[in-house]
Amino acid sequence: MMRRDPFRDESGMTTVGMALSLLLTLSLVFSAAQVQRVSSASSEVQSVADAAALAAQNEVAEFMIVVRACDAVVLSMTLTSLAATGLGVAALCTPATAPASEALLKAGRDVARARDGFSEKASAGLNRLQRLLPFMAAANAASVAAANNKSASNYLALALLMPDEGKEIGVGGAEGVEEAQDAADRDADGIRRAAEEAERAAEKANEAKRRAFERDCGANPVYCMYERASALASMTGAENPLYRSVDAWSFSVALDRAKAYYPRRLALETPEGPSVEEQARSALRARFYAHAVEEISRGYVREEGDSFEALFPLLPRNTDEMRATDLYTEVAYPCTADEEGRTVMHAWPGCPAASGATTLGSIAEMERGAYPVCGECGFSASAMGKVAAASTSVENGFEHHYRAVAEAAKDYEEAMRDLAPLKAEVKGRAEGLFDEVRKALGNVGGMRIDALPPGSSGVVVLVANTGSQAASAGFASPFVANAGTLGARAAVSAATLLAEPAGEAGDVVSSMLDGLADGGAATGALSLVLDCWSGLLRAYSDGQKALDGAVSSALDGFPLSGASGLGSWAAGALRSAVSAAGLEPANLDALKPVLVNSAHVASSDAGAVAARLMSLKERAVAHPLGSNDVFSSVVSAFEERAVEAIWSADGKVEVAVVELFGGGGPSVTVEVALPPAVRDAATDVVQRMADGVRDVYAQITGVRVWE
């Protein structure tokens, strides 16, 4: 008879087999869950280490924001100094603003000195601040670790910046700024004098042009060339244009009007009555108009830039002046002999007494020969002289206003002749100074603050949890035996700074600068400089756009208008010099801490601490049980550096004081608060944390705790 198997029979598993299978399955499930529970409890220390590393590296990121803020102040003060110098040069170009030039040029020097003083203080303050970075990073990491303490957790953290020492921070000199200011001071008196003389000459020229404009068409509807041409010659349209503004008008308008007027008068000339006397006067007027057509056609106006040359031929206004013209020598008058055989000259061939005339003569010949006056037409030299006198001596004559324009053109030409070399002198000297400003603006790249602080490569954080708890805490089960207690756990994490597109970082720098330009009240030229600085603080992030905007805003608020036009020219020249600087915005990419493998951070630093850390990692990988001595030396090296930094801390660090115009002007202090820890207490904390971490790692053998 076959023996029966207690675990199975021919029909399947027995009840005992099924029970054992279920027990084994449950044991395996709960064992795996317990392993996961232990792993999870152990991994918490790594999460805390990661958070502490990010917190420690965030101190370095904030330090770089302070560096950028100081860099922005240095840049803006350099730009403001040059802008004030440029504005001072522009102010020299007009008498109205010349009194402000001295204050502006002085402000340029004051701001340059303030910039140098701030740079020196900022360098010292930033160097002092970066020496505190190891402590600040350690304090922040310890604070984050402590925040994770629970009933069964007691976290300790040490942060190690790499490199642990930063490079000395310095600021380059303001190359070209002093040279530009020296040149401005040297040429200031010469520019101011030439500008004053130029303004007087320009005012004289403008007054002459205004007089000419009034006599040509500006006085309409009262007597003027325009009104007379319309009334006497029925001229309209393009032949007789009307201008409402002297700025749009030019002397060529009046000359062209005269050139059109006399041919029209000659064509329209007819006797005003049937008498011989009226016919004679009409004939003489026709001679006068023909002479005017020829004379006026010789006129010209040549105007280009500051150069002006014009010829307004003058028409005779009396008999004496007529004798100096072709009218006097022109052989155009018929001659006859009277009963006594004397030669008689007639006004025109139509004179009744000129019948049978065979020769022609001139008025000059008539006067030399003392010819008798014709009894019919009464022709004489004075008769021709009266033709011009009639319309030149009274306001209702076209010639009266034409002569006034011609005289004004002569005055204008003389004034412009005096003005041209004066303007050339001002422009030549000022343009050289603007060029010095432009060159100095092009060198601002070397007048900046840059930093490579502790932690620029990253930070390594050593974290330990000295608390203990049962391995089965929160997961007790009869299927798994009690595994004892989870002892001290440790982890290492590392972080570095990663640049991201500007956005928040730019806003942070801007917010730090918001209150700087409100550091005090200023008036007059200093207020202009202060407003300019306020705009130039934005040049750090906006580059050339902010520079152009600040200078243009200052120029728009400055009364640079004047008769000579030198003020407007100077404003344009300064704008061009500033625009040529090509100032690029600073790199405002946000520096944000990110987690990385600690080997990447340690390998980037050639320091002794980093070398020990790399050695520890290599030994931990190759010989996990023998790494404690190396680790202890790393902790000790960090402890020395942190304690040294703590003893130089005093609650806050004053980076520098911004004094734009020296001690008497507005000032703003740039300072950074340190974590709230008393020096002695902080030292004790660091030492206790170092001892605690050393004790924890001394307990760990055979466990790979690195990332």
XYZ file of C-alpha atoms in Angstrom:
707
model
C 0.000 0.000 0.000
C 1.371 3.464 -1.043
C 2.332 5.980 1.685
C 0.270 9.177 1.527
C 2.115 12.575 0.986
C 0.861 15.102 3.632
C 1.453 18.102 1.299
C -0.217 16.877 -1.852
C -2.322 14.126 -3.276
C -3.531 13.155 -6.714
C -6.202 15.830 -6.676
C -3.929 18.849 -5.816
C -2.263 20.651 -2.871
C -3.253 19.809 0.633
C -4.432 22.263 3.246
C -1.040 22.210 4.965
C 0.810 22.990 1.682
C -1.487 25.884 0.949
C -0.944 27.324 4.422
C 2.829 27.073 4.138
C 2.769 28.753 0.682
C 0.740 31.666 2.009
C 3.045 32.074 5.002
C 6.132 32.081 2.781
C 4.547 34.587 0.388
C 3.539 36.944 3.184
C 6.979 36.718 4.736
C 8.634 37.617 1.438
C 6.241 40.538 0.848
C 6.708 42.018 4.301
C 10.461 41.418 4.171
C 10.683 43.369 0.893
C 8.523 46.124 2.371
C 10.743 46.272 5.449
C 13.830 46.591 3.240
C 12.123 49.429 1.372
C 11.193 51.069 4.692
C 14.786 50.911 5.928
C 16.098 52.258 2.612
C 13.578 55.089 2.676
C 14.460 56.050 6.254
C 18.147 55.953 5.377
C 17.710 58.045 2.204
C 16.113 60.943 4.039
C 19.565 62.161 4.986
C 20.412 62.506 1.278
C 17.380 64.714 0.672
C 18.398 66.916 3.581
C 21.947 67.045 2.223
C 20.617 68.137 -1.171
C 18.508 70.892 0.382
C 21.445 72.070 2.502
C 23.730 72.176 -0.553
C 21.252 74.312 -2.482
C 20.861 76.627 0.514
C 24.624 77.004 0.921
C 25.181 77.730 -2.767
C 22.350 80.246 -2.716
C 24.580 82.474 -0.561
C 27.088 82.557 -3.411
C 24.311 83.438 -5.864
C 23.196 86.310 -3.627
C 26.784 87.499 -3.326
C 26.993 87.691 -7.107
C 23.835 89.833 -7.132
C 25.598 92.262 -4.763
C 28.644 92.199 -7.044
C 26.457 93.049 -10.007
C 24.757 95.851 -8.097
C 28.138 97.367 -7.223
C 29.241 96.870 -10.813
C 26.114 98.709 -11.955
C 26.889 101.610 -9.620
C 30.474 101.821 -10.880
C 29.306 101.704 -14.487
C 26.564 104.266 -13.946
C 28.887 106.654 -12.109
C 31.465 106.392 -14.871
C 28.777 107.106 -17.450
C 27.330 109.928 -15.335
C 30.743 111.557 -14.993
C 31.232 111.503 -18.750
C 27.637 112.609 -19.383
C 28.071 115.567 -17.023
C 31.294 116.501 -18.800
C 29.569 116.249 -22.181
C 26.629 118.316 -20.940
C 29.073 120.891 -19.586
C 30.740 121.153 -22.996
C 27.337 121.493 -24.673
C 26.399 124.222 -22.177
C 29.500 126.201 -23.166
C 28.111 126.562 -26.672
C 25.340 129.030 -25.773
C 25.555 132.142 -23.559
C 22.238 131.223 -21.929
C 23.611 127.941 -20.559
C 27.271 128.919 -20.181
C 26.847 129.809 -16.479
C 25.744 126.211 -15.803
C 28.742 124.745 -17.635
C 31.094 125.350 -14.718
C 28.800 123.447 -12.341
C 28.372 120.606 -14.843
C 32.089 120.245 -15.518
C 32.775 120.306 -11.790
C 30.041 117.731 -11.242
C 31.735 115.527 -13.829
C 34.956 115.618 -11.828
C 33.124 115.157 -8.527
C 31.295 112.095 -9.828
C 34.563 110.678 -11.209
C 36.201 111.091 -7.798
C 33.125 109.600 -6.136
C 33.302 106.722 -8.566
C 36.946 106.068 -7.679
C 36.137 106.303 -3.969
C 33.177 103.973 -4.307
C 35.220 101.523 -6.368
C 37.916 101.382 -3.712
C 35.391 100.929 -0.901
C 33.329 98.448 -2.892
C 36.394 96.351 -3.642
C 37.329 96.281 0.040
C 33.746 95.569 1.111
C 33.236 92.810 -1.412
C 36.562 91.229 -0.502
C 35.520 91.343 3.148
C 32.143 89.893 2.257
C 33.536 87.061 0.179
C 35.810 86.076 3.059
C 32.601 85.560 5.040
C 30.970 83.410 2.361
C 32.234 80.105 3.820
C 30.593 80.950 7.147
C 27.422 82.258 5.528
C 27.126 79.122 3.423
C 27.782 76.956 6.474
C 25.210 78.835 8.539
C 22.583 78.529 5.828
C 23.253 74.822 5.320
C 23.130 74.161 9.080
C 19.884 76.086 9.360
C 18.237 74.061 6.601
C 19.462 70.805 8.097
C 18.198 71.750 11.570
C 14.802 72.607 10.126
C 14.386 68.916 9.264
C 14.879 67.718 12.856
C 12.119 65.479 14.157
C 11.651 63.380 17.269
C 13.959 60.716 15.897
C 16.183 62.947 13.755
C 19.033 65.248 14.648
C 20.668 66.645 11.536
C 24.123 68.194 11.393
C 25.499 69.805 8.233
C 28.830 71.252 7.164
C 29.119 73.177 3.888
C 32.431 73.383 2.069
C 32.744 76.050 -0.687
C 35.064 75.346 -3.570
C 37.301 77.124 -4.009
C 37.334 78.018 -0.333
C 39.087 81.316 -1.110
C 38.040 83.860 -3.703
C 40.236 85.932 -5.976
C 40.962 89.457 -4.842
C 38.378 91.852 -6.273
C 39.615 95.057 -7.860
C 38.296 97.767 -10.175
C 40.139 99.135 -13.177
C 40.764 102.858 -13.498
C 38.413 105.117 -15.427
C 40.601 105.298 -18.514
C 40.089 108.419 -20.597
C 37.710 110.124 -18.160
C 40.285 112.395 -16.564
C 41.793 113.208 -19.957
C 38.378 114.280 -21.286
C 37.757 116.436 -18.217
C 41.210 118.040 -18.399
C 40.651 118.879 -22.049
C 37.214 120.360 -21.255
C 38.656 122.559 -18.513
C 41.466 123.664 -20.801
C 39.184 124.700 -23.676
C 36.223 125.975 -21.650
C 37.135 129.676 -21.687
C 37.919 129.671 -25.399
C 34.675 127.925 -26.295
C 32.651 130.205 -24.024
C 34.192 133.364 -25.511
C 33.771 132.246 -29.125
C 30.199 131.127 -28.409
C 29.311 134.537 -26.941
C 30.743 136.347 -29.963
C 29.019 133.911 -32.278
C 25.713 134.527 -30.516
C 26.054 138.287 -30.978
C 26.874 137.863 -34.666
C 23.984 135.436 -35.069
C 21.576 137.821 -33.371
C 22.702 140.572 -35.726
C 22.218 138.251 -38.695
C 18.806 137.125 -37.479
C 17.715 140.719 -36.946
C 18.756 141.579 -40.496
C 16.901 138.570 -41.857
C 13.817 139.471 -39.856
C 13.874 143.006 -41.325
C 14.219 141.634 -44.831
C 11.381 139.174 -44.268
C 9.082 141.949 -43.058
C 9.866 144.106 -46.072
C 9.438 141.258 -48.519
C 6.212 139.628 -47.328
C 6.104 139.435 -43.548
C 4.327 142.784 -43.175
C 1.424 141.795 -45.423
C -1.284 143.101 -45.730
C 0.459 146.469 -45.285
C 2.971 147.738 -47.809
C 5.742 145.273 -48.665
C 7.194 143.708 -51.797
C 4.541 141.010 -51.841
C 1.675 143.470 -51.468
C 3.135 145.937 -53.983
C 3.801 143.199 -56.571
C 0.211 142.067 -56.220
C -1.255 145.564 -56.413
C 1.018 147.106 -59.062
C 1.800 144.113 -61.283
C -1.085 141.735 -60.518
C 1.424 139.018 -59.608
C 0.074 135.828 -57.997
C 0.978 132.238 -57.322
C 4.562 131.043 -57.638
C 5.678 134.441 -58.967
C 4.523 136.121 -55.788
C 4.659 133.602 -52.882
C 3.579 134.532 -49.374
C 5.501 133.176 -46.375
C 4.175 133.339 -42.842
C 7.381 132.508 -40.992
C 10.860 133.935 -41.255
C 12.231 130.446 -40.551
C 10.739 129.167 -43.795
C 11.661 132.292 -45.743
C 14.990 133.044 -47.388
C 16.543 136.003 -49.179
C 16.224 134.174 -52.498
C 12.436 134.534 -52.188
C 12.701 138.336 -52.292
C 15.232 138.313 -55.130
C 13.108 135.954 -57.235
C 10.102 138.168 -56.592
C 12.005 141.205 -57.876
C 13.240 139.261 -60.905
C 9.621 138.462 -61.782
C 8.295 141.934 -60.924
C 10.259 144.164 -63.313
C 9.608 142.210 -66.532
C 5.928 142.292 -65.607
C 6.005 146.063 -64.966
C 7.851 146.644 -68.224
C 5.248 144.656 -70.144
C 2.360 146.438 -68.442
C 3.749 149.988 -68.672
C 1.397 152.484 -70.401
C 0.937 156.256 -70.094
C -1.431 157.335 -67.363
C -2.900 160.019 -69.675
C -2.789 161.396 -73.260
C -0.648 164.428 -72.517
C 2.897 164.658 -73.798
C 4.172 164.950 -70.246
C 2.451 161.684 -69.233
C 3.692 159.924 -72.311
C 7.233 161.165 -71.610
C 7.061 159.934 -68.005
C 5.781 156.555 -69.210
C 8.671 156.307 -71.687
C 11.180 157.090 -68.941
C 9.575 154.528 -66.625
C 9.896 151.937 -69.378
C 13.599 152.820 -69.660
C 13.924 152.465 -65.901
C 12.121 149.087 -65.861
C 14.252 147.779 -68.717
C 17.335 148.849 -66.789
C 15.935 147.167 -63.651
C 15.290 143.915 -65.513
C 18.907 143.827 -66.635
C 20.316 144.820 -63.264
C 18.197 142.539 -61.094
C 18.967 139.576 -63.329
C 22.569 139.817 -62.123
C 21.482 139.180 -58.567
C 22.095 135.919 -56.730
C 21.791 134.308 -53.334
C 24.226 131.527 -52.420
C 23.500 129.972 -49.062
C 24.908 126.679 -47.818
C 25.258 125.833 -44.149
C 26.910 128.757 -42.412
C 28.038 130.298 -45.694
C 26.021 133.151 -47.195
C 26.765 135.309 -50.205
C 24.234 137.480 -52.015
C 24.022 140.249 -54.591
C 20.957 142.488 -54.592
C 21.735 145.064 -57.294
C 20.576 148.495 -56.113
C 18.453 150.678 -58.363
C 18.987 154.456 -58.394
C 16.762 156.417 -56.044
C 17.696 159.969 -57.188
C 19.465 161.842 -59.956
C 22.901 161.508 -58.399
C 22.603 157.745 -58.121
C 21.150 157.566 -61.615
C 24.339 159.192 -62.910
C 26.260 156.120 -61.651
C 24.201 153.710 -63.761
C 23.834 152.722 -67.384
C 20.745 154.920 -67.550
C 23.099 157.895 -67.556
C 25.399 156.683 -70.320
C 22.884 154.760 -72.404
C 22.644 156.181 -75.974
C 18.899 155.851 -76.467
C 17.385 159.334 -76.737
C 16.600 161.112 -80.047
C 18.282 164.457 -80.717
C 17.202 167.370 -82.905
C 18.397 170.954 -83.520
C 16.406 173.975 -82.458
C 16.056 177.228 -84.385
C 19.350 178.464 -83.004
C 21.128 175.297 -84.036
C 21.440 173.905 -80.531
C 21.009 170.186 -79.907
C 17.828 169.261 -78.082
C 17.317 165.779 -76.545
C 13.883 164.175 -76.194
C 12.516 161.590 -73.773
C 11.337 159.211 -76.487
C 10.938 159.179 -80.286
C 7.225 159.896 -79.945
C 7.836 163.411 -78.665
C 6.235 165.897 -81.160
C 9.469 167.871 -81.171
C 11.558 164.757 -81.969
C 10.258 164.503 -85.518
C 13.101 164.233 -87.970
C 15.675 163.176 -85.378
C 18.659 161.477 -87.000
C 20.917 160.861 -84.032
C 20.703 159.399 -80.564
C 22.417 160.564 -77.440
C 22.774 159.910 -73.697
C 21.843 161.875 -70.628
C 25.554 162.238 -69.909
C 26.072 163.941 -73.275
C 23.085 166.182 -72.651
C 24.569 167.374 -69.365
C 28.064 167.848 -70.803
C 26.678 169.843 -73.723
C 24.260 171.798 -71.596
C 21.484 171.011 -74.027
C 18.357 173.120 -73.680
C 15.262 171.363 -72.335
C 12.662 170.249 -74.835
C 9.613 172.468 -74.612
C 7.309 169.577 -75.393
C 8.468 166.645 -73.207
C 10.638 168.557 -70.761
C 13.303 165.834 -70.812
C 16.283 166.333 -68.485
C 18.578 164.341 -66.188
C 16.371 165.159 -63.226
C 13.347 163.838 -65.132
C 14.938 160.384 -65.221
C 16.094 160.733 -61.621
C 12.550 161.408 -60.492
C 11.319 158.117 -61.984
C 13.307 156.121 -59.415
C 12.801 158.642 -56.627
C 9.031 158.459 -56.949
C 8.854 154.773 -56.039
C 11.961 154.473 -53.869
C 11.428 157.276 -51.406
C 7.896 156.400 -50.358
C 6.434 153.243 -48.773
C 3.958 152.637 -51.579
C 6.757 151.978 -54.034
C 8.098 148.489 -54.720
C 11.640 149.835 -54.960
C 11.391 151.272 -51.447
C 10.957 147.817 -49.941
C 13.341 146.142 -52.358
C 16.124 148.516 -51.312
C 15.390 147.748 -47.646
C 15.715 144.017 -48.387
C 18.943 144.628 -50.292
C 20.430 146.583 -47.391
C 19.335 143.913 -44.921
C 20.953 141.256 -47.116
C 24.208 143.180 -46.942
C 23.996 143.376 -43.150
C 23.112 139.695 -42.994
C 26.074 138.755 -45.166
C 28.460 140.760 -43.004
C 27.090 139.189 -39.831
C 27.287 135.704 -41.320
C 30.846 136.413 -42.434
C 31.706 137.246 -38.824
C 29.710 134.299 -37.523
C 31.216 131.559 -39.694
C 34.742 131.462 -38.199
C 33.359 131.788 -34.683
C 31.010 128.847 -35.185
C 33.818 126.877 -36.779
C 36.005 127.572 -33.750
C 33.310 126.505 -31.291
C 32.458 123.405 -33.287
C 36.081 122.439 -33.767
C 36.937 122.700 -30.086
C 33.695 121.196 -28.811
C 33.800 118.373 -31.346
C 37.259 117.441 -30.110
C 35.947 117.305 -26.549
C 32.922 115.239 -27.554
C 35.334 112.871 -29.274
C 37.263 112.538 -26.001
C 33.988 111.701 -24.258
C 33.177 109.153 -26.954
C 36.565 107.473 -26.564
C 36.196 107.320 -22.793
C 32.718 105.825 -23.160
C 34.235 103.174 -25.388
C 36.598 102.190 -22.579
C 33.979 101.626 -19.883
C 34.359 97.871 -20.290
C 37.628 98.070 -18.353
C 36.083 100.089 -15.520
C 33.992 97.290 -14.056
C 33.830 94.921 -11.069
C 34.177 91.199 -11.586
C 34.404 88.454 -8.995
C 35.394 84.815 -8.637
C 34.280 84.243 -5.015
C 34.497 81.198 -2.765
C 32.004 78.679 -4.070
C 32.281 79.877 -7.665
C 32.898 76.238 -8.612
C 30.295 74.926 -6.205
C 29.735 73.641 -2.671
C 30.028 70.215 -1.060
C 27.871 69.594 2.001
C 28.494 66.879 4.597
C 25.271 65.947 6.434
C 24.682 63.464 9.242
C 21.588 62.377 11.158
C 22.669 61.424 14.677
C 19.188 60.337 15.731
C 18.218 56.679 15.963
C 14.956 54.813 15.477
C 13.736 51.228 15.231
C 14.078 49.787 11.761
C 10.489 48.554 11.987
C 9.103 51.899 13.196
C 5.871 52.558 11.443
C 5.896 49.109 9.826
C 5.793 46.483 12.618
C 4.775 42.993 11.425
C 4.737 39.456 12.917
C 6.045 38.188 9.590
C 9.422 39.928 9.936
C 11.648 39.837 12.957
C 12.656 43.126 14.596
C 15.823 44.299 12.760
C 17.058 46.448 15.599
C 17.702 50.179 15.419
C 18.655 52.440 12.518
C 21.752 54.232 13.729
C 23.493 57.361 12.448
C 23.091 58.064 8.746
C 25.275 60.356 6.594
C 25.331 61.720 3.081
C 27.255 64.098 0.866
C 25.678 66.447 -1.662
C 27.032 69.139 -3.961
C 25.639 72.108 -5.835
C 26.926 74.654 -8.292
C 25.575 77.749 -10.046
C 23.862 77.446 -13.384
C 23.152 80.472 -15.581
C 19.603 80.830 -16.834
C 18.148 83.554 -19.113
C 17.750 86.926 -17.414
C 14.444 87.694 -15.853
C 14.235 87.479 -12.144
C 17.939 88.239 -11.731
C 17.601 91.420 -13.750
C 14.656 92.411 -11.598
C 16.649 91.718 -8.426
C 19.511 93.955 -9.534
C 17.061 96.659 -10.604
C 15.248 96.526 -7.281
C 18.538 96.953 -5.424
C 19.199 100.075 -7.501
C 15.722 101.586 -7.237
C 16.447 103.755 -4.218
C 19.990 104.781 -5.067
C 19.172 107.893 -7.099
C 16.849 109.186 -4.374
C 19.684 109.715 -1.963
C 19.193 113.473 -1.531
C 17.954 116.701 -2.984
C 19.836 118.692 -5.588
C 19.011 121.774 -7.597
C 20.039 123.363 -10.853
C 22.765 121.630 -12.806
C 23.273 119.078 -10.026
C 19.623 118.083 -10.282
C 20.174 117.501 -13.995
C 23.162 115.270 -13.215
C 21.233 113.399 -10.516
C 18.353 112.743 -12.926
C 20.854 111.604 -15.511
C 22.398 109.163 -13.013
C 18.965 107.803 -12.194
C 18.504 106.913 -15.860
C 22.044 105.610 -16.253
C 21.575 103.090 -13.442
C 19.438 101.249 -15.986
C 22.347 101.148 -18.443
C 23.573 98.012 -16.642
C 20.629 96.017 -17.911
C 19.547 98.076 -20.945
C 22.956 99.097 -22.330
C 23.071 101.718 -25.072
C 19.321 102.292 -24.972
C 19.457 103.570 -21.390
C 22.580 105.643 -22.092
C 20.964 107.347 -25.083
C 17.725 107.891 -23.176
C 19.373 109.425 -20.095
C 21.535 111.847 -22.081
C 18.671 112.807 -24.400
C 16.398 113.415 -21.424
C 19.011 115.688 -19.855
C 19.489 117.579 -23.118
C 15.739 117.991 -23.568
C 15.524 119.630 -20.163
C 18.378 122.030 -20.904
C 17.712 125.399 -22.677
C 20.293 124.990 -25.429
C 18.434 127.017 -28.041
C 20.117 130.176 -29.309
C 20.462 132.460 -32.312
C 23.722 130.853 -33.428
C 22.269 127.340 -33.495
C 25.373 126.101 -31.673
C 23.268 124.787 -28.811
C 21.228 122.546 -31.091
C 24.385 121.480 -32.874
C 26.075 120.660 -29.557
C 23.073 118.596 -28.427
C 23.194 116.605 -31.653
C 26.960 116.186 -31.477
C 26.751 114.912 -27.892
C 23.971 112.503 -28.811
C 26.086 111.193 -31.689
C 29.141 110.783 -29.463
C 27.089 108.897 -26.887
C 25.397 106.711 -29.500
C 28.782 105.757 -30.926
C 29.764 104.169 -27.593
C 27.871 100.987 -28.452
C 27.391 100.045 -24.792
C 26.255 96.449 -24.460
C 23.971 95.346 -21.591
C 25.648 93.356 -18.830
C 25.115 89.608 -18.659
C 22.156 89.304 -16.321
C 21.636 85.578 -16.668
C 20.223 84.304 -13.403
C 22.688 82.285 -11.330
C 20.696 79.538 -9.628
C 22.031 76.683 -7.498
C 21.582 73.182 -8.958
C 22.594 69.779 -7.644
C 25.583 68.054 -9.239
C 27.834 65.113 -8.442
C 30.303 66.151 -5.766
C 33.172 64.870 -7.908
C 32.430 67.596 -10.479
C 32.745 70.281 -7.818
C 35.815 68.836 -6.125
C 37.664 68.251 -9.413
C 37.234 71.914 -10.405
C 39.250 73.142 -7.413
C 43.001 72.673 -6.976
C 42.927 73.454 -3.237
C 44.074 71.126 -0.493
C 40.570 70.546 0.844
C 39.274 69.572 -2.582
C 42.227 67.274 -3.066
C 41.455 65.562 0.241
C 37.813 65.234 -0.714
C 38.659 63.663 -4.070
C 41.064 61.312 -2.311
C 38.328 60.365 0.142
C 35.896 59.617 -2.689
C 38.445 57.442 -4.451
C 39.319 55.562 -1.264
C 35.665 55.214 -0.311
C 35.014 53.537 -3.644
C 38.086 51.300 -3.480
C 38.229 50.651 0.277
C 34.983 51.666 1.974
C 36.166 50.518 5.423
C 39.267 52.689 5.417
C 37.953 56.110 4.452
C 37.248 57.602 7.883
C 40.689 59.115 8.491
C 40.635 60.962 5.186
C 37.090 62.144 5.858
C 38.042 63.456 9.277
C 40.842 65.483 7.730
C 38.388 67.055 5.268
C 36.055 68.033 8.095
C 38.949 69.476 10.074
C 40.150 71.529 7.113
C 36.672 72.950 6.637
C 36.367 73.676 10.346
C 39.528 75.795 10.289
C 38.347 77.854 7.297
C 34.837 78.399 8.694
C 36.062 79.455 12.155
C 38.513 81.899 10.565
C 35.685 83.480 8.528
C 33.351 83.683 11.516
C 35.814 85.726 13.541
C 35.802 88.432 10.858
C 31.981 88.711 10.891
C 30.102 91.443 12.740
C 26.426 91.042 11.912
C 26.558 92.958 8.626
C 29.058 94.068 6.009
C 29.087 97.597 4.622
C 30.185 97.200 1.039
C 30.503 100.908 0.182
C 28.830 104.303 0.384
C 27.690 106.051 -2.794
C 28.418 109.795 -2.551
C 27.702 111.192 -6.003
C 28.913 114.760 -5.346
C 31.271 114.148 -2.428
C 30.507 114.450 1.259
C 28.036 117.299 0.809
C 25.783 115.548 -1.706
C 23.315 112.679 -1.557
C 24.693 109.391 -0.268
C 23.448 105.807 -0.142
C 25.003 102.909 1.751
C 25.290 99.492 0.138
C 25.475 96.852 2.865
C 24.680 93.160 3.276
C 23.229 91.572 6.437
C 24.777 88.336 7.673
C 22.883 85.387 9.160
C 21.804 86.257 12.735
C 24.522 84.568 14.744
C 26.815 85.874 17.411
C 30.465 85.327 16.576
C 31.416 83.269 19.623
C 28.214 81.229 19.516
C 28.607 80.638 15.792
C 32.139 79.385 16.309
C 30.937 76.958 18.948
C 28.165 75.732 16.645
C 30.584 75.044 13.800
C 32.995 73.230 16.058
C 30.211 71.119 17.573
C 28.841 70.292 14.128
C 32.311 69.285 12.956
C 32.815 67.039 15.982
C 29.359 65.556 15.513
C 29.905 64.796 11.847
C 33.291 63.239 12.580
C 31.697 61.023 15.251
C 28.931 59.956 12.892
C 31.273 59.025 10.071
C 33.503 57.164 12.477
C 30.590 54.800 13.110
C 30.021 54.039 9.429
C 31.958 51.233 7.805
C 31.336 49.376 4.635
C 28.556 51.701 3.503
C 28.909 53.798 0.398
C 27.298 57.120 1.265
C 28.432 59.157 -1.703
C 26.119 60.275 -4.462
